[in-house]
XYZ file of N, CA, C and O in Angstrom:
816
model
N -126.513 54.666 -1.708
C -125.098 54.440 -1.999
C -124.955 53.235 -2.907
O -125.477 52.165 -2.603
N -124.317 53.384 -4.100
C -124.185 52.321 -5.080
C -122.903 51.566 -4.850
O -121.806 52.036 -5.131
N -123.038 50.363 -4.271
C -121.869 49.556 -3.945
C -121.223 48.943 -5.173
O -120.045 48.590 -5.157
N -122.035 48.840 -6.334
C -121.498 48.165 -7.507
C -120.430 48.999 -8.186
O -119.542 48.473 -8.842
N -120.495 50.339 -8.068
C -119.521 51.210 -8.724
C -118.271 51.485 -7.880
O -117.386 52.203 -8.293
N -118.245 50.975 -6.660
C -117.101 51.203 -5.778
C -115.979 50.211 -6.073
O -116.227 49.059 -6.408
N -114.777 50.698 -5.989
C -113.601 49.850 -6.209
C -113.158 49.241 -4.891
O -113.013 49.938 -3.879
N -112.992 47.974 -4.920
C -112.552 47.260 -3.703
C -111.043 47.131 -3.738
O -110.478 46.638 -4.709
N -110.382 47.627 -2.717
C -108.912 47.566 -2.626
C -108.526 46.540 -1.575
O -108.938 46.628 -0.412
N -107.791 45.554 -2.034
C -107.304 44.540 -1.088
C -105.997 45.025 -0.464
O -105.049 45.380 -1.163
N -105.968 45.022 0.827
C -104.764 45.434 1.568
C -104.231 44.238 2.323
O -104.959 43.617 3.099
N -102.975 43.927 2.040
C -102.367 42.788 2.729
C -101.931 43.237 4.129
O -101.156 44.167 4.290
N -102.464 42.608 5.115
C -102.179 42.965 6.507
C -101.251 41.932 7.106
O -101.554 40.739 7.089
N -100.112 42.393 7.592
C -99.154 41.494 8.233
C -99.418 41.482 9.730
O -99.406 42.537 10.378
N -99.751 40.348 10.274
C -100.055 40.286 11.712
C -98.819 40.645 12.534
O -97.697 40.325 12.178
N -99.060 41.364 13.611
C -97.973 41.770 14.495
C -97.640 40.630 15.441
O -98.485 40.172 16.206
N -96.410 40.189 15.351
C -95.958 39.082 16.203
C -95.185 39.680 17.380
O -94.083 40.193 17.240
N -95.796 39.616 18.522
C -95.169 40.183 19.714
C -94.368 39.145 20.478
O -93.763 39.458 21.499
N -94.352 37.931 19.978
C -93.631 36.868 20.692
C -92.159 36.898 20.303
O -91.819 36.912 19.132
N -91.307 36.946 21.288
C -89.875 36.917 21.035
C -89.355 35.505 21.222
O -89.798 34.779 22.108
N -88.383 35.100 20.397
C -87.873 33.724 20.473
C -87.005 33.518 21.709
O -85.793 33.448 21.630
N -87.625 33.484 22.882
C -86.880 33.256 24.109
C -86.897 31.771 24.452
O -87.781 31.026 24.053
N -85.913 31.350 25.244
C -85.862 29.957 25.673
C -86.933 29.682 26.709
O -87.388 28.578 26.876
N -87.323 30.711 27.445
C -88.394 30.554 28.418
C -89.406 31.666 28.174
O -89.094 32.708 27.621
N -90.616 31.437 28.613
C -91.657 32.430 28.434
C -91.508 33.489 29.510
O -91.702 33.224 30.689
N -91.124 34.693 29.122
C -90.920 35.780 30.055
C -92.042 36.786 29.867
O -92.220 37.346 28.787
N -92.784 37.005 30.943
C -93.961 37.860 30.837
C -93.632 39.327 31.077
O -94.242 40.208 30.482
N -92.694 39.575 31.952
C -92.439 40.960 32.327
C -90.969 41.319 32.104
O -90.079 40.527 32.389
N -90.771 42.519 31.593
C -89.419 43.059 31.409
C -89.350 44.402 32.127
O -90.319 45.160 32.171
N -88.178 44.685 32.672
C -87.993 45.908 33.449
C -86.826 46.698 32.869
O -85.858 46.118 32.357
N -86.911 47.993 32.982
C -85.799 48.827 32.524
C -84.615 48.644 33.467
O -84.765 48.197 34.602
N -83.431 49.012 32.977
C -82.230 48.874 33.789
C -82.346 49.698 35.067
O -81.938 49.256 36.156
N -82.910 50.897 34.936
C -83.049 51.768 36.109
C -83.977 51.149 37.151
O -83.706 51.219 38.359
N -85.074 50.526 36.683
C -85.998 49.893 37.612
C -85.323 48.747 38.376
O -85.441 48.646 39.590
N -84.614 47.917 37.643
C -83.965 46.761 38.270
C -82.886 47.204 39.249
O -82.773 46.687 40.363
N -82.081 48.184 38.850
C -81.017 48.669 39.728
C -81.605 49.289 40.991
O -81.051 49.159 42.079
N -82.744 49.943 40.860
C -83.399 50.555 42.010
C -83.967 49.486 42.941
O -83.826 49.571 44.159
N -84.604 48.475 42.349
C -85.205 47.410 43.160
C -84.132 46.618 43.901
O -84.272 46.298 45.092
N -83.043 46.313 43.207
C -81.983 45.500 43.800
C -80.954 46.330 44.548
O -80.073 45.768 45.203
N -81.051 47.653 44.433
C -80.070 48.558 45.047
C -78.664 48.223 44.557
O -77.735 48.046 45.346
N -78.526 48.121 43.233
C -77.246 47.797 42.610
C -76.833 48.905 41.648
O -77.680 49.551 41.037
N -75.537 49.092 41.524
C -75.023 50.008 40.506
C -75.041 49.298 39.154
O -75.297 48.092 39.074
N -74.747 50.041 38.100
C -74.688 49.439 36.764
C -73.622 48.362 36.712
O -73.831 47.272 36.173
N -72.469 48.636 37.334
C -71.379 47.661 37.372
C -71.766 46.427 38.167
O -71.494 45.293 37.766
N -72.446 46.635 39.311
C -72.878 45.502 40.122
C -73.883 44.627 39.394
O -73.852 43.399 39.506
N -74.774 45.268 38.626
C -75.760 44.511 37.853
C -75.078 43.693 36.771
O -75.415 42.524 36.543
N -74.099 44.275 36.115
C -73.375 43.556 35.067
C -72.626 42.360 35.632
O -72.587 41.285 35.026
N -72.034 42.529 36.824
C -71.322 41.417 37.449
C -72.281 40.294 37.828
O -71.961 39.111 37.682
N -73.462 40.657 38.325
C -74.452 39.645 38.700
C -74.911 38.855 37.475
O -75.029 37.627 37.515
N -75.168 39.564 36.384
C -75.588 38.901 35.149
C -74.480 37.977 34.644
O -74.735 36.859 34.185
N -73.218 38.432 34.730
C -72.091 37.612 34.289
C -71.988 36.335 35.107
O -71.701 35.257 34.579
N -72.243 36.414 36.425
C -72.203 35.215 37.269
C -73.313 34.241 36.891
O -73.095 33.028 36.851
N -74.484 34.778 36.614
C -75.594 33.902 36.222
C -75.281 33.182 34.914
O -75.696 32.034 34.716
N -74.551 33.846 34.025
C -74.157 33.209 32.761
C -73.033 32.194 32.970
O -73.149 31.034 32.563
N -71.943 32.649 33.599
C -70.728 31.837 33.669
C -70.856 30.668 34.640
O -70.384 29.568 34.363
N -71.486 30.900 35.780
C -71.548 29.859 36.817
C -72.796 29.004 36.678
O -72.727 27.775 36.794
N -73.934 29.650 36.404
C -75.187 28.903 36.397
C -75.679 28.565 34.991
O -76.691 27.906 34.829
N -74.951 29.011 33.972
C -75.269 28.608 32.606
C -76.567 29.173 32.068
O -77.217 28.549 31.228
N -76.985 30.347 32.511
C -78.237 30.943 32.042
C -77.970 31.710 30.748
O -76.983 32.425 30.625
N -78.876 31.543 29.775
C -78.724 32.253 28.512
C -78.890 33.751 28.726
O -79.744 34.203 29.498
N -78.068 34.534 28.022
C -78.144 35.978 28.158
C -79.509 36.506 27.719
O -80.054 37.420 28.345
N -80.067 35.915 26.673
C -81.353 36.414 26.171
C -82.501 36.119 27.125
O -83.574 36.698 26.986
N -82.267 35.245 28.098
C -83.277 35.020 29.118
C -83.138 36.017 30.257
O -84.018 36.119 31.107
N -82.040 36.743 30.256
C -81.775 37.697 31.323
C -81.933 39.147 30.882
O -82.442 39.980 31.630
N -81.493 39.421 29.639
C -81.421 40.812 29.206
C -81.737 40.925 27.725
O -81.455 40.017 26.948
N -82.280 42.058 27.341
C -82.484 42.346 25.929
C -82.268 43.836 25.701
O -82.361 44.639 26.623
N -81.960 44.193 24.468
C -81.709 45.586 24.138
C -80.279 45.980 24.464
O -79.522 45.228 25.068
N -79.923 47.171 24.049
C -78.570 47.663 24.255
C -78.608 49.078 24.815
O -79.588 49.813 24.654
N -77.520 49.471 25.441
C -77.320 50.824 25.968
C -78.496 51.248 26.848
O -78.886 50.516 27.753
N -79.076 52.410 26.553
C -80.163 52.917 27.396
C -81.458 52.123 27.230
O -82.366 52.234 28.060
N -81.542 51.372 26.154
C -82.755 50.581 25.906
C -82.676 49.199 26.539
O -83.540 48.354 26.322
N -81.642 48.946 27.333
C -81.474 47.636 27.952
C -82.606 47.354 28.934
O -82.984 48.207 29.738
N -83.151 46.148 28.829
C -84.200 45.702 29.747
C -83.802 44.360 30.351
O -83.094 43.552 29.729
N -84.263 44.130 31.567
C -83.975 42.879 32.260
C -85.277 42.139 32.531
O -86.307 42.750 32.841
N -85.191 40.823 32.432
C -86.381 40.005 32.590
C -86.746 39.837 34.059
O -85.937 40.087 34.962
N -87.990 39.390 34.269
C -88.444 39.091 35.627
C -87.598 37.965 36.231
O -87.290 37.969 37.413
N -87.225 37.027 35.378
C -86.366 35.926 35.828
C -85.019 36.476 36.309
O -84.493 36.069 37.342
N -84.434 37.429 35.560
C -83.160 38.030 35.958
C -83.291 38.752 37.282
O -82.394 38.691 38.128
N -84.408 39.444 37.466
C -84.648 40.165 38.714
C -84.682 39.205 39.892
O -84.018 39.438 40.918
N -85.410 38.107 39.761
C -85.499 37.126 40.847
C -84.143 36.467 41.109
O -83.733 36.302 42.254
N -83.455 36.100 40.029
C -82.173 35.413 40.170
C -81.129 36.321 40.825
O -80.380 35.883 41.714
N -81.079 37.585 40.388
C -80.102 38.516 40.971
C -80.414 38.789 42.432
O -79.502 38.943 43.254
N -81.686 38.835 42.770
C -82.063 39.082 44.164
C -81.599 37.932 45.052
O -81.056 38.159 46.140
N -81.776 36.696 44.591
C -81.312 35.535 45.351
C -79.795 35.489 45.416
O -79.210 35.144 46.448
N -79.149 35.852 44.305
C -77.685 35.838 44.261
C -77.105 36.848 45.242
O -76.179 36.538 46.003
N -77.661 38.044 45.261
C -77.161 39.088 46.149
C -77.442 38.769 47.608
O -76.690 39.181 48.493
N -78.519 38.038 47.865
C -78.871 37.667 49.237
C -78.081 36.452 49.713
O -78.180 36.063 50.875
N -77.319 35.836 48.801
C -76.541 34.655 49.170
C -77.384 33.404 49.305
O -76.943 32.413 49.885
N -78.604 33.432 48.770
C -79.488 32.258 48.853
C -79.223 31.373 47.634
O -80.029 31.282 46.710
N -78.058 30.723 47.656
C -77.615 29.976 46.484
C -78.455 28.722 46.243
O -78.650 28.316 45.103
N -78.926 28.100 47.318
C -79.759 26.903 47.145
C -81.052 27.260 46.424
O -81.480 26.558 45.486
N -81.681 28.356 46.839
C -82.915 28.792 46.178
C -82.628 29.221 44.744
O -83.452 29.004 43.843
N -81.467 29.824 44.537
C -81.105 30.242 43.181
C -80.948 29.031 42.275
O -81.408 29.035 41.124
N -80.306 27.982 42.769
C -80.154 26.768 41.959
C -81.517 26.159 41.628
O -81.743 25.689 40.507
N -82.398 26.171 42.616
C -83.741 25.637 42.370
C -84.461 26.449 41.300
O -85.147 25.889 40.437
N -84.290 27.780 41.348
C -84.926 28.640 40.352
C -84.389 28.350 38.960
O -85.149 28.239 37.993
N -83.072 28.199 38.855
C -82.458 27.943 37.552
C -82.835 26.561 37.047
O -83.121 26.366 35.861
N -82.835 25.576 37.944
C -83.170 24.212 37.526
C -84.623 24.101 37.092
O -84.959 23.307 36.218
N -85.495 24.908 37.713
C -86.923 24.850 37.383
C -87.219 25.494 36.040
O -88.216 25.180 35.394
N -86.342 26.386 35.589
C -86.566 27.071 34.316
C -85.934 26.279 33.183
O -84.771 25.895 33.265
N -86.685 26.000 32.101
C -86.138 25.238 30.959
C -85.206 26.087 30.125
O -85.521 26.477 29.016
N -84.032 26.410 30.695
C -83.079 27.274 30.001
C -81.905 26.433 29.538
O -81.276 25.742 30.329
N -81.619 26.480 28.239
C -80.478 25.729 27.712
C -79.202 26.445 28.087
O -79.106 27.656 27.941
N -78.175 25.729 28.561
C -76.924 26.383 28.931
C -76.182 26.896 27.717
O -76.283 26.336 26.637
N -75.453 27.988 27.891
C -74.668 28.517 26.790
C -73.431 27.665 26.587
O -73.020 26.914 27.464
N -72.829 27.779 25.411
C -71.660 26.963 25.082
C -70.521 27.279 26.023
O -70.190 28.427 26.260
N -69.923 26.236 26.542
C -68.768 26.404 27.392
C -69.102 26.678 28.845
O -68.201 26.788 29.666
N -70.385 26.824 29.195
C -70.739 27.097 30.581
C -71.139 25.806 31.275
O -71.419 24.796 30.646
N -71.164 25.844 32.589
C -71.494 24.660 33.367
C -72.984 24.635 33.678
O -73.584 25.663 33.972
N -73.577 23.465 33.601
C -74.943 23.295 34.067
C -74.898 23.124 35.576
O -73.846 22.942 36.169
N -76.066 23.178 36.206
C -76.111 23.047 37.661
C -75.580 21.690 38.104
O -74.873 21.574 39.093
N -75.909 20.648 37.348
C -75.446 19.311 37.724
C -73.931 19.194 37.623
O -73.318 18.397 38.325
N -73.332 20.010 36.740
C -71.886 20.001 36.595
C -71.226 20.983 37.557
O -70.081 20.802 37.950
N -71.983 21.993 37.935
C -71.393 23.075 38.725
C -70.959 22.610 40.113
O -69.854 22.904 40.550
N -71.849 21.856 40.806
C -71.535 21.453 42.182
C -70.293 20.574 42.258
O -69.403 20.850 43.067
N -70.157 19.508 41.437
C -68.912 18.729 41.484
C -67.693 19.561 41.116
O -66.626 19.392 41.711
N -67.836 20.448 40.145
C -66.705 21.290 39.755
C -66.294 22.197 40.900
O -65.107 22.411 41.155
N -67.279 22.727 41.603
C -66.985 23.577 42.756
C -66.321 22.767 43.857
O -65.370 23.239 44.493
N -66.823 21.549 44.090
C -66.214 20.685 45.110
C -64.770 20.384 44.768
O -63.896 20.383 45.646
N -64.509 20.095 43.488
C -63.126 19.815 43.076
C -62.246 21.043 43.276
O -61.081 20.933 43.688
N -62.798 22.203 42.975
C -62.021 23.439 43.145
C -61.703 23.693 44.617
O -60.583 24.079 44.967
N -62.693 23.435 45.482
C -62.477 23.613 46.916
C -61.419 22.637 47.411
O -60.538 23.001 48.192
N -61.503 21.379 46.945
C -60.508 20.375 47.340
C -59.119 20.792 46.882
O -58.139 20.659 47.623
N -59.033 21.284 45.649
C -57.738 21.720 45.121
C -57.175 22.885 45.931
O -55.982 22.921 46.242
N -58.040 23.834 46.279
C -57.594 24.968 47.075
C -57.108 24.519 48.449
O -56.105 25.022 48.965
N -57.837 23.548 49.048
C -57.414 23.033 50.348
C -56.066 22.325 50.248
O -55.207 22.473 51.126
N -55.894 21.543 49.177
C -54.620 20.856 48.984
C -53.482 21.852 48.788
O -52.393 21.679 49.350
N -53.742 22.886 47.999
C -52.714 23.915 47.780
C -52.373 24.622 49.082
O -51.199 24.910 49.367
N -53.421 24.903 49.882
C -53.191 25.583 51.158
C -52.396 24.698 52.108
O -51.474 25.162 52.789
N -52.753 23.391 52.151
C -52.027 22.470 53.027
C -50.580 22.322 52.587
O -49.665 22.259 53.412
N -50.371 22.245 51.268
C -49.012 22.126 50.746
C -48.198 23.370 51.070
O -47.037 23.279 51.496
N -48.821 24.534 50.876
C -48.123 25.779 51.182
C -47.823 25.880 52.672
O -46.749 26.344 53.075
N -48.781 25.422 53.503
C -48.572 25.464 54.953
C -47.433 24.545 55.361
O -46.593 24.914 56.191
N -47.391 23.342 54.772
C -46.321 22.402 55.094
C -44.963 22.951 54.662
O -43.969 22.843 55.387
N -44.931 23.531 53.460
C -43.682 24.114 52.964
C -43.233 25.265 53.852
O -42.044 25.404 54.184
N -44.193 26.115 54.249
C -43.864 27.246 55.118
C -43.365 26.753 56.470
O -42.393 27.287 57.016
N -44.021 25.705 57.011
C -43.601 25.163 58.295
C -42.186 24.601 58.217
O -41.378 24.788 59.133
N -41.888 23.928 57.102
C -40.537 23.382 56.920
C -39.502 24.506 56.843
O -38.423 24.419 57.438
N -39.846 25.571 56.125
C -38.928 26.710 56.021
C -38.706 27.371 57.374
O -37.579 27.770 57.707
N -39.776 27.468 58.158
C -39.655 28.061 59.495
C -38.769 27.199 60.379
O -37.911 27.707 61.115
N -38.964 25.864 60.303
C -38.146 24.952 61.114
C -36.668 25.071 60.722
O -35.783 25.079 61.588
N -36.404 25.147 59.424
C -35.020 25.294 58.962
C -34.419 26.613 59.443
O -33.251 26.666 59.850
N -35.217 27.674 59.400
C -34.730 28.973 59.849
C -34.441 28.964 61.343
O -33.414 29.494 61.796
N -35.325 28.330 62.124
C -35.112 28.236 63.566
C -33.856 27.435 63.880
O -33.087 27.789 64.782
N -33.647 26.342 63.131
C -32.447 25.532 63.334
C -31.189 26.326 62.998
O -30.175 26.244 63.705
N -31.261 27.115 61.935
C -30.114 27.941 61.553
C -29.823 28.996 62.615
O -28.662 29.238 62.971
N -30.879 29.618 63.140
C -30.699 30.629 64.184
C -30.090 30.006 65.437
O -29.179 30.573 66.060
N -30.585 28.809 65.813
C -30.049 28.128 66.988
C -28.582 27.781 66.791
O -27.762 27.929 67.712
N -28.224 27.329 65.591
C -26.829 26.994 65.298
C -25.937 28.229 65.378
O -24.830 28.192 65.940
N -26.423 29.339 64.816
C -25.644 30.575 64.852
C -25.500 31.095 66.280
O -24.433 31.596 66.664
N -26.560 30.965 67.084
C -26.476 31.381 68.483
C -25.464 30.539 69.252
O -24.689 31.059 70.071
N -25.485 29.236 68.984
C -24.539 28.352 69.645
C -23.105 28.693 69.253
O -22.194 28.713 70.104
N -22.898 28.989 67.966
C -21.563 29.361 67.504
C -21.113 30.671 68.142
O -19.947 30.836 68.536
N -22.056 31.621 68.279
C -21.721 32.903 68.903
C -21.351 32.707 70.372
O -20.392 33.322 70.880
N -22.098 31.848 71.063
C -21.794 31.567 72.466
C -20.421 30.909 72.607
O -19.669 31.214 73.537
N -20.103 30.005 71.674
C -18.799 29.343 71.716
C -17.676 30.342 71.481
O -16.626 30.289 72.134
N -17.914 31.282 70.543
C -16.899 32.311 70.289
C -16.697 33.191 71.518
O -15.558 33.555 71.861
N -17.788 33.526 72.195
C -17.676 34.338 73.411
C -16.893 33.589 74.488
O -16.048 34.174 75.189
N -17.181 32.280 74.625
C -16.472 31.476 75.628
C -14.990 31.373 75.288
O -14.128 31.486 76.176
N -14.674 31.163 74.012
C -13.271 31.083 73.591
C -12.554 32.407 73.850
O -11.384 32.414 74.266
N -13.253 33.522 73.591
C -12.651 34.832 73.825
C -12.383 35.052 75.312
O -11.318 35.552 75.702
N -13.344 34.633 76.144
C -13.147 34.756 77.596
C -11.942 33.941 78.041
O -11.117 34.407 78.847
N -11.856 32.709 77.537
C -10.722 31.848 77.906
C -9.399 32.454 77.443
O -8.390 32.406 78.160
N -9.402 33.018 76.246
C -8.177 33.626 75.722
C -7.757 34.815 76.578
O -6.567 34.998 76.874
N -8.753 35.629 76.998
C -8.422 36.777 77.839
C -7.905 36.332 79.210
O -6.973 36.923 79.764
N -8.520 35.268 79.742
C -8.056 34.735 81.034
C -6.628 34.212 80.914
O -5.763 34.473 81.758
N -6.388 33.461 79.850
C -5.045 32.916 79.638
C -4.023 34.037 79.466
O -2.892 33.966 79.992
N -4.414 35.078 78.730
C -3.492 36.205 78.537
C -3.184 36.884 79.864
O -2.033 37.258 80.154
N -4.232 37.046 80.683
C -4.023 37.673 81.992
C -3.119 36.814 82.863
O -2.231 37.317 83.567
N -3.366 35.507 82.826
C -2.531 34.598 83.604
C -1.082 34.644 83.122
O -0.137 34.636 83.939
N -0.922 34.719 81.811
C 0.430 34.786 81.264
C 1.119 36.083 81.676
O 2.320 36.084 82.001
N 0.359 37.181 81.650
C 0.947 38.443 82.081
C 1.337 38.389 83.553
O 2.398 38.877 83.958
N 0.490 37.767 84.367
C 0.799 37.637 85.789
C 2.015 36.768 86.027
O 2.875 37.074 86.865
N 2.090 35.677 85.267
C 3.230 34.771 85.416
C 4.525 35.466 84.998
O 5.580 35.294 85.631
N 4.446 36.243 83.940
C 5.637 36.965 83.469
C 6.115 37.957 84.520
O 7.321 38.069 84.807
N 5.163 38.677 85.104
C 5.537 39.625 86.142
C 6.117 38.912 87.372
O 7.100 39.370 87.975
N 5.492 37.818 87.771
C 5.994 37.065 88.930
C 7.394 36.536 88.673
O 8.267 36.557 89.554
N 7.626 36.084 87.454
C 8.950 35.582 87.102
C 9.988 36.704 87.148
O 11.119 36.519 87.642
N 9.614 37.869 86.670
C 10.525 39.002 86.689
C 10.867 39.401 88.126
O 12.030 39.694 88.459
N 9.857 39.380 88.989
C 10.080 39.712 90.398
C 11.005 38.674 91.045
O 11.941 39.010 91.796
N 10.733 37.404 90.732
C 11.551 36.327 91.291
C 13.002 36.447 90.840
O 13.938 36.312 91.631
N 13.146 36.706 89.561
C 14.501 36.843 89.031
C 15.216 38.042 89.661
O 16.417 38.001 89.968
N 14.475 39.152 89.871
C 15.072 40.333 90.512
C 15.486 40.012 91.938
O 16.561 40.426 92.414
N 14.628 39.259 92.649
C 14.957 38.880 94.024
C 16.186 37.973 94.058
O 17.071 38.113 94.918
N 16.235 37.023 93.120
C 17.376 36.114 93.069
C 18.671 36.882 92.782
O 19.732 36.619 93.370
N 18.578 37.849 91.908
C 19.750 38.645 91.563
C 20.221 39.467 92.759
O 21.424 39.576 93.054
N 19.216 40.039 93.465
C 19.560 40.834 94.638
C 20.214 39.975 95.710
O 21.208 40.366 96.351
N 19.676 38.758 95.896
C 20.249 37.854 96.883
C 21.680 37.466 96.494
O 22.584 37.393 97.345
N 21.870 37.246 95.211
C 23.212 36.856 94.754
C 24.205 37.989 94.982
O 25.368 37.767 95.392
N 23.772 39.199 94.750
C 24.653 40.345 94.960
C 24.994 40.513 96.440
O 26.142 40.810 96.807
N 24.009 40.309 97.317
C 24.241 40.419 98.756
C 25.220 39.347 99.226
O 26.163 39.613 100.001
N 25.027 38.127 98.744
C 25.923 37.034 99.119
C 27.340 37.304 98.630
O 28.336 37.025 99.324
N 27.448 37.878 97.460
C 28.767 38.182 96.912
C 29.454 39.233 97.765
O 30.669 39.158 98.045
N 28.703 40.228 98.204
C 29.279 41.260 99.051
C 29.714 40.688 100.400
O 30.792 41.038 100.956
N 28.904 39.777 100.956
C 29.263 39.146 102.237
C 30.510 38.313 102.097
O 31.405 38.303 103.004
N 30.653 37.595 101.028
C 31.843 36.752 100.821
C 33.080 37.671 100.706
O 34.151 37.356 101.246
N 32.866 38.754 99.980
C 33.989 39.656 99.796
C 34.425 40.257 101.137
O 35.610 40.387 101.440
N 33.451 40.628 101.957
C 33.737 41.193 103.260
C 34.429 40.162 104.170
O 35.360 40.478 104.922
N 33.963 38.937 104.083
C 34.541 37.870 104.920
C 35.962 37.598 104.502
O 36.840 37.414 105.336
N 36.163 37.517 103.266
C 37.508 37.263 102.768
C 38.447 38.420 103.116
O 39.599 38.249 103.468
N 37.958 39.611 103.097
C 38.783 40.762 103.438
C 39.158 40.780 104.933
O 40.261 41.136 105.317
N 38.267 40.329 105.763
C 38.522 40.283 107.183
C 39.519 39.197 107.533
O 40.294 39.285 108.446
N 39.442 38.156 106.760
C 40.361 37.043 107.020
C 41.772 37.441 106.720
O 42.710 36.955 107.344
N 42.044 38.305 105.815
C 43.385 38.715 105.475
C 43.950 39.606 106.582
O 45.113 39.636 106.851
């Protein structure tokens, strides 16, 4: 074989870069179906969990998910974080997030900011609840006082009505007694007049 007569063709080879510009080194990615099956979550539940990790814990979306639609994949970090979130193991979740060198997204709270913000929110809610309770208690007291006043007024009206009926009955009785007395007096006067007339007639 004559190597001198062969033409050498240079081919430029572009190396394949499999490294993705992630904020953290993620070794394993899972399909959406795999993650939903492992976590026993619906598509909507998975989306809500990812949103909480972004909004509350300040995790970058690209550290949690990549791809779109059916090609969506979730990272191993997302799987661990969602599992802790769903289990309510918030302390372990904070430790996981704090241990990962993930830059917070714009406008989101870091873990160091999250706890004081949550405490302030809880305090505000307690203050609002106490204020609402005090206002409600005051309204109830006013309503009870109004009901008591109306009951007292109703009782007074009933007593006045009873007194009026008693007085009317007494007046009716007095009127009848007076009529009887007057009739008796008239009858007596007529009898006396007849006796005088009889006496005077006998005297003649």
